[in-house]
Short mmCIF file of C-alpha atoms in Angstrom, two decimals:
data_model
loop_
_atom_site.label_atom_id
_atom_site.label_comp_id
_atom_site.label_asym_id
_atom_site.label_seq_id
_atom_site.Cartn_x
_atom_site.Cartn_y
_atom_site.Cartn_z
CA MET A 1 32.09 61.23 -33.94
CA ASP A 2 30.66 61.47 -30.43
CA ILE A 3 27.16 60.60 -31.64
CA GLU A 4 28.39 57.34 -33.19
CA LYS A 5 30.27 56.53 -30.00
CA GLU A 6 27.15 57.13 -27.91
CA LYS A 7 25.08 54.88 -30.19
CA GLY A 8 27.70 52.12 -29.92
CA ASP A 9 27.72 52.43 -26.12
CA SER A 10 23.94 52.19 -25.92
CA LEU A 11 23.93 49.09 -28.13
CA GLU A 12 26.55 47.44 -25.93
CA LYS A 13 24.48 48.22 -22.84
CA GLU A 14 21.37 46.69 -24.41
CA GLU A 15 23.27 43.55 -25.46
CA GLU A 16 24.47 42.85 -21.94
CA VAL A 17 22.18 40.13 -20.67
CA LYS A 18 22.21 38.94 -17.11
CA ARG A 19 23.42 35.37 -17.04
CA VAL A 20 21.55 32.85 -14.96
CA SER A 21 23.55 30.58 -12.68
CA VAL A 22 22.84 26.91 -12.25
CA ILE A 23 21.43 27.43 -8.77
CA GLU A 24 19.00 30.07 -10.03
CA ILE A 25 17.51 27.50 -12.40
CA PHE A 26 16.40 25.48 -9.38
CA LYS A 27 13.96 28.20 -8.38
CA PHE A 28 11.66 26.60 -10.96
CA ALA A 29 11.97 23.21 -9.24
CA SER A 30 9.24 22.02 -6.93
CA LYS A 31 9.86 19.96 -3.78
CA ILE A 32 9.20 16.76 -5.71
CA ASP A 33 11.70 17.79 -8.39
CA THR A 34 14.32 18.49 -5.73
CA ILE A 35 13.74 15.08 -4.15
CA LEU A 36 13.95 13.41 -7.57
CA ILE A 37 17.20 15.22 -8.32
CA CYS A 38 18.66 14.08 -4.99
CA ILE A 39 17.60 10.48 -5.65
CA GLY A 40 19.06 10.67 -9.16
CA LEU A 41 22.37 12.03 -7.89
CA ILE A 42 22.62 9.37 -5.18
CA ALA A 43 21.86 6.70 -7.80
CA SER A 44 24.58 8.11 -10.05
CA PHE A 45 27.10 7.95 -7.19
CA VAL A 46 26.15 4.33 -6.52
CA MET A 47 26.40 3.56 -10.24
CA GLY A 48 29.87 5.06 -10.19
CA ALA A 49 30.83 2.55 -7.49
CA VAL A 50 29.54 -0.44 -9.47
CA PHE A 51 32.32 -0.30 -12.07
CA PRO A 52 35.22 -0.36 -9.58
CA ALA A 53 33.48 -3.29 -7.87
CA MET A 54 33.37 -5.09 -11.22
CA ILE A 55 37.09 -4.44 -11.65
CA ILE A 56 37.75 -5.94 -8.22
CA PHE A 57 35.83 -9.10 -9.12
CA TYR A 58 37.59 -9.23 -12.49
CA GLY A 59 40.90 -9.17 -10.62
CA LYS A 60 39.69 -12.05 -8.45
CA VAL A 61 38.81 -14.05 -11.56
CA MET A 62 42.27 -13.41 -13.01
CA ASN A 63 43.91 -14.48 -9.74
CA THR A 64 41.78 -17.62 -9.76
CA PHE A 65 42.93 -18.50 -13.28
CA VAL A 66 46.57 -17.90 -12.36
CA GLN A 67 46.28 -20.01 -9.21
CA TYR A 68 44.53 -22.74 -11.18
CA GLU A 69 47.30 -22.85 -13.75
CA ILE A 70 50.01 -22.92 -11.07
CA SER A 71 48.21 -25.69 -9.18
CA ARG A 72 47.64 -27.67 -12.37
CA LEU A 73 51.31 -27.51 -13.32
CA LEU A 74 52.39 -28.53 -9.83
CA PHE A 75 49.88 -31.42 -9.76
CA ILE A 76 51.02 -32.71 -13.17
CA SER A 77 54.70 -32.53 -12.24
CA ASN A 78 54.06 -34.64 -9.10
CA GLU A 79 52.25 -37.41 -11.00
CA THR A 80 54.06 -40.34 -12.45
CA LEU A 81 52.80 -41.07 -15.92
CA VAL A 82 52.94 -44.85 -16.15
CA ASN A 83 50.17 -45.54 -18.63
CA ALA A 84 49.01 -42.56 -20.63
CA THR A 85 46.06 -44.44 -22.12
CA ALA A 86 44.52 -45.32 -18.77
CA THR A 87 41.86 -42.88 -17.70
CA SER A 88 40.89 -42.17 -14.17
CA ASN A 89 37.82 -40.50 -12.78
CA THR A 90 39.72 -38.81 -10.02
CA THR A 91 40.14 -35.09 -10.39
CA ALA A 92 42.69 -32.94 -8.75
CA PRO A 93 41.53 -31.10 -5.63
CA TYR A 94 42.33 -27.72 -7.16
CA VAL A 95 39.72 -28.16 -9.95
CA ASP A 96 36.77 -28.04 -7.55
CA VAL A 97 38.18 -24.96 -5.84
CA PHE A 98 38.69 -23.34 -9.24
CA TYR A 99 35.11 -24.01 -10.32
CA ASP A 100 33.69 -22.74 -7.04
CA GLU A 101 35.68 -19.51 -7.15
CA VAL A 102 34.85 -18.82 -10.80
CA ARG A 103 31.15 -19.58 -10.17
CA GLU A 104 31.16 -17.19 -7.22
CA CYS A 105 32.72 -14.42 -9.29
CA CYS A 106 30.28 -15.01 -12.16
CA LEU A 107 27.35 -14.70 -9.78
CA ALA A 108 28.86 -11.49 -8.40
CA PHE A 109 29.22 -10.12 -11.94
CA THR A 110 25.61 -11.02 -12.69
CA GLY A 111 24.40 -9.38 -9.48
CA LEU A 112 26.43 -6.24 -10.13
CA ALA A 113 25.12 -6.04 -13.69
CA ALA A 114 21.51 -6.39 -12.52
CA CYS A 115 22.03 -3.78 -9.81
CA GLY A 116 23.75 -1.48 -12.30
CA PHE A 117 20.84 -1.80 -14.71
CA VAL A 118 18.24 -1.01 -12.06
CA ILE A 119 20.25 1.84 -10.55
CA SER A 120 20.96 3.44 -13.92
CA TYR A 121 17.27 3.18 -14.82
CA ILE A 122 16.30 4.91 -11.57
CA MET A 123 18.95 7.57 -12.15
CA VAL A 124 17.81 8.40 -15.68
CA LEU A 125 14.13 8.24 -14.72
CA CYS A 126 14.46 10.64 -11.78
CA LEU A 127 16.72 13.17 -13.51
CA SER A 128 14.72 13.14 -16.76
CA TYR A 129 11.39 13.59 -14.98
CA ALA A 130 12.73 16.48 -12.89
CA ALA A 131 14.27 18.11 -15.99
CA LYS A 132 11.00 17.75 -17.92
CA ASN A 133 9.02 19.38 -15.12
CA GLN A 134 11.45 22.29 -14.79
CA THR A 135 11.61 22.84 -18.55
CA GLN A 136 7.83 22.89 -18.71
CA ARG A 137 7.65 25.51 -15.92
CA ILE A 138 10.32 27.68 -17.58
CA ARG A 139 8.52 27.55 -20.92
CA LEU A 140 5.21 28.40 -19.26
CA LYS A 141 6.74 31.42 -17.48
CA PHE A 142 8.34 32.57 -20.74
CA PHE A 143 5.04 32.23 -22.60
CA GLU A 144 3.22 34.16 -19.87
CA SER A 145 5.79 36.96 -20.01
CA VAL A 146 5.49 37.15 -23.81
CA LEU A 147 1.70 37.43 -23.54
CA LYS A 148 1.99 40.27 -21.00
CA GLN A 149 4.09 42.40 -23.37
CA ASP A 150 2.61 45.04 -25.65
CA MET A 151 1.85 44.09 -29.24
CA ALA A 152 3.84 47.01 -30.65
#
């Protein structure tokens, strides 16, 4: 009975493998990899700020549409409709303001989308390149340690 217990204890001791923390993985990172990781993390933080900025501009567009509709209804109610078939080239003053505000928000959306594309590309490029370099170093160290072991 004791012999089986001792064998079980020795197997449990052999199965215990030291776990590697995330920070210990960075010992395989070079200075360039560390810089690339920092750039990638900063780019991801900036990319995280792009979406709330888009929501803010979306709110401005919605406010512009609401103000346009309110102004349009007020302008129509103040007009006297004498001849419905007569057309006039005069536009209400609120239409130009509406177009300007919507155009401004569309340009902001376009700029944010372009910045988001470039920033996300930089983020993925930096983090992927650093990960590839570290993985290559870890595999090389593992291969070297396997070659140093005895054949038996």
